[in-house]
């Protein structure tokens, strides 16, 4: 269910990139893999990071659906819900804190990449 949240930012970045750079690299003898690795991938890096953050955030909000659909697979949000239901509050608080810190780190990393790209 989160696939479109990853694809849309990447498509937006791909549509705004200049295809002439890739064509010039191929004309100069670069293979398709080299063009992808050295030109396309760095140009869509911001879209990949933005999509990853959106998918991560969306997955945190889909705890109920994950429990119903996946059954035995235990993601961190499902684990937190299980700990709260079992009155294991210290473990739930610890896991929640780690998720919040990780999310904040991703946001700051995205901002740093965006500022670096604007320079």
Coordinates of C-alpha atoms in Angstrom, one line a residue:
X1 CA 0.0 0.0 0.0
X2 CA 3.0 2.4 0.4
X3 CA 4.5 1.8 -3.0
X4 CA 3.0 4.9 -4.6
X5 CA 4.4 7.0 -1.7
X6 CA 7.9 5.9 -2.8
X7 CA 7.3 6.2 -6.6
X8 CA 5.7 9.6 -6.8
X9 CA 8.6 11.7 -5.5
X10 CA 11.1 9.7 -7.7
X11 CA 8.9 10.3 -10.8
X12 CA 8.7 14.0 -9.9
X13 CA 12.5 14.2 -9.7
X14 CA 13.0 12.1 -12.9
X15 CA 10.6 14.3 -14.9
X16 CA 12.5 17.5 -13.9
X17 CA 16.0 16.1 -14.8
X18 CA 17.6 16.9 -18.2
X19 CA 17.8 13.8 -20.4
X20 CA 20.5 15.5 -22.4
X21 CA 23.1 14.8 -19.7
X22 CA 22.4 11.1 -19.9
X23 CA 22.4 11.1 -23.7
X24 CA 25.7 13.0 -23.7
X25 CA 27.2 10.4 -21.3
X26 CA 26.1 7.6 -23.6
X27 CA 27.5 9.4 -26.7
X28 CA 30.8 9.7 -24.9
X29 CA 30.9 5.9 -24.4
X30 CA 29.3 5.3 -21.0
X31 CA 27.4 2.1 -20.6
X32 CA 23.8 2.2 -19.4
X33 CA 24.8 1.0 -16.0
X34 CA 27.5 3.7 -15.7
X35 CA 24.9 6.3 -16.7
X36 CA 22.5 5.1 -14.1
X37 CA 25.1 4.8 -11.4
X38 CA 26.9 8.1 -12.0
X39 CA 24.1 10.4 -13.4
X40 CA 20.6 9.1 -12.9
X41 CA 20.9 7.8 -9.3
X42 CA 22.6 10.9 -7.9
X43 CA 20.0 13.1 -9.5
X44 CA 17.1 11.2 -8.0
X45 CA 18.7 10.9 -4.6
X46 CA 16.4 13.5 -3.0
X47 CA 13.3 11.8 -4.4
X48 CA 14.5 8.5 -2.9
X49 CA 15.1 10.1 0.5
X50 CA 11.7 11.9 0.4
X51 CA 9.9 8.7 -0.6
X52 CA 11.7 6.7 2.0
X53 CA 10.6 9.1 4.7
X54 CA 7.0 9.1 3.4
X55 CA 6.9 5.3 3.3
X56 CA 8.4 5.0 6.8
X57 CA 5.9 7.5 8.2
X58 CA 3.0 5.8 6.5
X59 CA 4.0 2.4 7.8
X60 CA 3.9 3.7 11.3
X61 CA 0.3 4.8 10.8
X62 CA -0.8 1.5 9.4
X63 CA -0.3 -0.6 12.6
X64 CA -3.9 -1.8 12.6
X65 CA -3.9 -2.9 9.0
X66 CA -0.6 -4.7 9.5
X67 CA -1.9 -6.6 12.5
X68 CA -5.0 -7.7 10.5
X69 CA -3.4 -8.5 7.2
X70 CA 0.1 -9.8 8.1
X71 CA -0.7 -11.8 11.2
X72 CA 2.6 -13.3 12.2
X73 CA 4.9 -10.5 11.0
X74 CA 5.9 -8.2 13.8
X75 CA 6.9 -4.7 12.8
X76 CA 8.0 -2.1 15.4
X77 CA 4.6 -0.4 15.7
X78 CA 2.9 -3.8 16.1
X79 CA 5.4 -4.7 18.8
X80 CA 4.7 -1.5 20.6
X81 CA 1.0 -2.2 20.5
X82 CA 1.6 -5.7 21.9
X83 CA 3.7 -4.3 24.7
X84 CA 1.1 -1.8 25.7
X85 CA -1.6 -4.4 25.7
X86 CA 0.6 -6.6 27.9
X87 CA 1.3 -3.7 30.3
X88 CA 5.0 -3.7 29.4
X89 CA 5.1 0.1 29.4
X90 CA 8.9 0.5 29.8
X91 CA 9.6 -1.5 26.7
X92 CA 6.9 0.3 24.8
X93 CA 8.2 3.7 25.9
X94 CA 11.7 2.7 25.0
X95 CA 10.7 1.5 21.5
X96 CA 8.6 4.6 20.9
X97 CA 11.5 6.8 21.9
X98 CA 13.8 5.1 19.5
X99 CA 11.3 5.4 16.6
X100 CA 10.8 9.1 17.4
X101 CA 14.6 9.7 17.5
X102 CA 15.1 7.8 14.3
X103 CA 12.3 9.8 12.6
X104 CA 13.8 13.1 13.7
X105 CA 17.2 12.0 12.4
X106 CA 15.7 11.2 9.0
X107 CA 14.0 14.6 8.9
X108 CA 17.2 16.4 9.7
X109 CA 19.1 14.3 7.2
X110 CA 16.6 15.2 4.5
X111 CA 16.9 18.9 5.3
X112 CA 20.7 18.6 5.2
X113 CA 20.6 16.9 1.8
X114 CA 18.1 19.5 0.5
X115 CA 20.3 22.4 1.7
X116 CA 23.4 20.8 0.2
X117 CA 21.5 20.4 -3.1
X118 CA 20.5 24.0 -3.2
X119 CA 24.1 25.3 -2.9

